mmCIF file of C-alpha atoms in Angstrom:
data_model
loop_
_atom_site.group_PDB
_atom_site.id
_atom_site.type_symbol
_atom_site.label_atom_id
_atom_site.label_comp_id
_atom_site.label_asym_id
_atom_site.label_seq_id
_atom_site.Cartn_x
_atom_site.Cartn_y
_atom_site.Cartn_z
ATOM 1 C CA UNK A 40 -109.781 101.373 5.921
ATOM 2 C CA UNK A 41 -109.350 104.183 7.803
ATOM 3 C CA UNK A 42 -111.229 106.399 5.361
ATOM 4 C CA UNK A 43 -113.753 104.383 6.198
ATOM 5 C CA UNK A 44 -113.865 104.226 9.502
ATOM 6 C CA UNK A 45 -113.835 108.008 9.877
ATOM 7 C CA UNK A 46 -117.474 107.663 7.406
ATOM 8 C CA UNK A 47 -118.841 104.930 9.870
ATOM 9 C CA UNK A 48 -117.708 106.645 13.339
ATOM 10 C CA UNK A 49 -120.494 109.374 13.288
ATOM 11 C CA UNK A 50 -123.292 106.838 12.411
ATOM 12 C CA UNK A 51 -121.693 104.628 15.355
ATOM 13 C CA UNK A 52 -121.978 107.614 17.679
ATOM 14 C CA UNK A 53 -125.467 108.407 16.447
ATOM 15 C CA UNK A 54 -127.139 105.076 17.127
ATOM 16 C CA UNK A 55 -125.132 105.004 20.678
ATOM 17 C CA UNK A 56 -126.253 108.010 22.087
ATOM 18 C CA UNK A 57 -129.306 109.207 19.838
ATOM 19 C CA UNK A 58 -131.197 106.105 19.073
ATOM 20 C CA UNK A 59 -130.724 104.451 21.955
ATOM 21 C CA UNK A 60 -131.350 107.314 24.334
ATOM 22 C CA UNK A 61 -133.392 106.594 27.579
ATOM 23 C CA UNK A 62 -133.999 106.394 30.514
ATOM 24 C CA UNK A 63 -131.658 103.937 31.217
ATOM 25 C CA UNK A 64 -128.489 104.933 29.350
ATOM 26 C CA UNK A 65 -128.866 108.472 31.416
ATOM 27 C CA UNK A 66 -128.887 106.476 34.547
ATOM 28 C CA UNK A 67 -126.121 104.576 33.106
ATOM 29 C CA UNK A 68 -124.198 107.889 32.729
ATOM 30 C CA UNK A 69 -125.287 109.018 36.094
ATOM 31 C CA UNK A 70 -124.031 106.036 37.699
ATOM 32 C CA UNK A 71 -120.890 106.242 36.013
ATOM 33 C CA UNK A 72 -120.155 109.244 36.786
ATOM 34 C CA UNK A 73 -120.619 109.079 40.738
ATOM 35 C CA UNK A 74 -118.605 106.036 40.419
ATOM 36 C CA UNK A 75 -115.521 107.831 38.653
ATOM 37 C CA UNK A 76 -116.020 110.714 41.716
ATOM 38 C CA UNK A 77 -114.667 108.971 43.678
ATOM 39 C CA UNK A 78 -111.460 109.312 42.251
ATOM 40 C CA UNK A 79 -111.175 112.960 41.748
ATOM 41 C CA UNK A 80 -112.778 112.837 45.865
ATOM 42 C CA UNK A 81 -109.256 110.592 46.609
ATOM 43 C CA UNK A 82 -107.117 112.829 44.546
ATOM 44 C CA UNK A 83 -108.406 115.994 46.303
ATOM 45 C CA UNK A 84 -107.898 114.483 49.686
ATOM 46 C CA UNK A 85 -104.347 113.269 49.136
ATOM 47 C CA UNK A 86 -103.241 116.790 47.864
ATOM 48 C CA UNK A 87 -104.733 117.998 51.037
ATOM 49 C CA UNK A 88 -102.677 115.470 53.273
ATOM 50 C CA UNK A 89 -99.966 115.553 51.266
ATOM 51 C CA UNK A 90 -99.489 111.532 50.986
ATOM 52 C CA UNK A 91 -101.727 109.242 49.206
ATOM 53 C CA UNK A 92 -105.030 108.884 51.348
ATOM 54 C CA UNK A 93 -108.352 107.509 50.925
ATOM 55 C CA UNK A 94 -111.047 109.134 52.566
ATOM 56 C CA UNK A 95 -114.356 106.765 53.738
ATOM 57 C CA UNK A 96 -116.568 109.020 51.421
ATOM 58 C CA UNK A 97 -114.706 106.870 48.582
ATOM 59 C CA UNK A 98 -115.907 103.475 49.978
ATOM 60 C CA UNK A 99 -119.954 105.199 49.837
ATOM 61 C CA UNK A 100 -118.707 106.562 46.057
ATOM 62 C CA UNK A 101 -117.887 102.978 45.075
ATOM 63 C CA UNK A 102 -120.457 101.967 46.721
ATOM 64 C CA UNK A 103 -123.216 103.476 44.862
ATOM 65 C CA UNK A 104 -121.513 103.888 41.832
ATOM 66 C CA UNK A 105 -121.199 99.887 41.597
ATOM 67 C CA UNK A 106 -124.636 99.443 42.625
ATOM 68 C CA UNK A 107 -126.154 101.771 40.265
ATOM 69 C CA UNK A 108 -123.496 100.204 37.904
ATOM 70 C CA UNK A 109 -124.711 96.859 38.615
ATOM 71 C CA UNK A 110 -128.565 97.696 37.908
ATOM 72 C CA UNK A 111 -127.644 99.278 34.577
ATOM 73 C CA UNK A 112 -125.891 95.960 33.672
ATOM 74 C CA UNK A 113 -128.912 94.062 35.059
ATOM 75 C CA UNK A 114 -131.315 95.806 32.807
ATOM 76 C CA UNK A 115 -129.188 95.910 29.711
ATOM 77 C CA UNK A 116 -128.706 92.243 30.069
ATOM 78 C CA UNK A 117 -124.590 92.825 29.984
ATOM 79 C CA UNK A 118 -122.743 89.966 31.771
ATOM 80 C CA UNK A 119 -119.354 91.562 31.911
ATOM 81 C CA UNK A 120 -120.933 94.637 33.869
ATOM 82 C CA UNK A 121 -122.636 92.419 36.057
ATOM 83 C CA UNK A 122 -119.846 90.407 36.768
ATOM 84 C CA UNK A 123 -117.459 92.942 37.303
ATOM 85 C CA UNK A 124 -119.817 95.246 39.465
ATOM 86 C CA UNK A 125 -121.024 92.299 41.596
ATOM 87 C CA UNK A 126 -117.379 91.042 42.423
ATOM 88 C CA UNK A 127 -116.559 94.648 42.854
ATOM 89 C CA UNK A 128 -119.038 96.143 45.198
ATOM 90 C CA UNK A 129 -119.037 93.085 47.665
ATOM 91 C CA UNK A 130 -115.038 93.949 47.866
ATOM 92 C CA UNK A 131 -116.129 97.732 48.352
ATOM 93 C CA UNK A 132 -118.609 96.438 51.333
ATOM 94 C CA UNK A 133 -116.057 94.141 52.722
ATOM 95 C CA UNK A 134 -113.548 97.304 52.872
ATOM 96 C CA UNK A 135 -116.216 99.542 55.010
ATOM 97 C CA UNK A 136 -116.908 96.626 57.403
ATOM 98 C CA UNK A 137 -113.152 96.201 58.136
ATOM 99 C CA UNK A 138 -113.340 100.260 58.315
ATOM 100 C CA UNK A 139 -115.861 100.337 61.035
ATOM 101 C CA UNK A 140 -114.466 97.021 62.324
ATOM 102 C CA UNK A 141 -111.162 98.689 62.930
ATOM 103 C CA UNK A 142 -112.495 101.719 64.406
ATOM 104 C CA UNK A 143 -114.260 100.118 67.114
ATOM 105 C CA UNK A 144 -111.775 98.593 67.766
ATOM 106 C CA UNK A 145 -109.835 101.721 68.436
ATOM 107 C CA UNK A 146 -112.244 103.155 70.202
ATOM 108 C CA UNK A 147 -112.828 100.082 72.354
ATOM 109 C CA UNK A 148 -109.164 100.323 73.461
ATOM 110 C CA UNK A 149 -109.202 104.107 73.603
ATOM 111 C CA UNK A 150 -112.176 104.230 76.290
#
């Protein structure tokens, strides 16, 4: 089983990323990766504070990560990206508006 696996793998890898190759699955990648930015963007930040922080730029990663995301799941017809990146990016736009919500807020009482 496993022999054979290790035969089939290559061939898997081939039609993935050779014979499927356009313009979509490099936006796919693109999108991808500015949505997993994000987290090396939080990382960076909290070693800079020193305590676990997440910077706005994070929301705007998520943000257009999960829309891009979401298009690449709406092209390629796949329902679980679709869900998941819908659900998820209204929860990443709800976060912002509580954000900005919060700061006026401060500044309200501030001024």
């Amino acid at each position: 089983m496993l022999i054979q696996l290790a035969r089939d793998l290559p061939d898997y890898f081939y039609d993935v990323f050779v014979t499927r190759f356009d313009f979509w699955l490099v936006f796919g990648i693109v999108a991808q990766v500015v949505f997993g930015s994000r987290f090396i963007l939080q990382w960076i930040a909290s070693e800079r504070a020193g305590r676990s922080v997440i910077p706005l730029s994070f929301w705007f990663l998520s943000i257009a990560g999960g829309i891009m995301t979401l298009v690449y799941g709406f092209v390629r017809r796949e329902p679980v990206i679709i869900i998941g990146q819908g659900l998820s990016t209204g929860i990443y736009l709800r976060n912002l508006a509580l954000i900005f919500r919060n700061r006026r807020g401060t500044e309200t009482k501030a001024g």
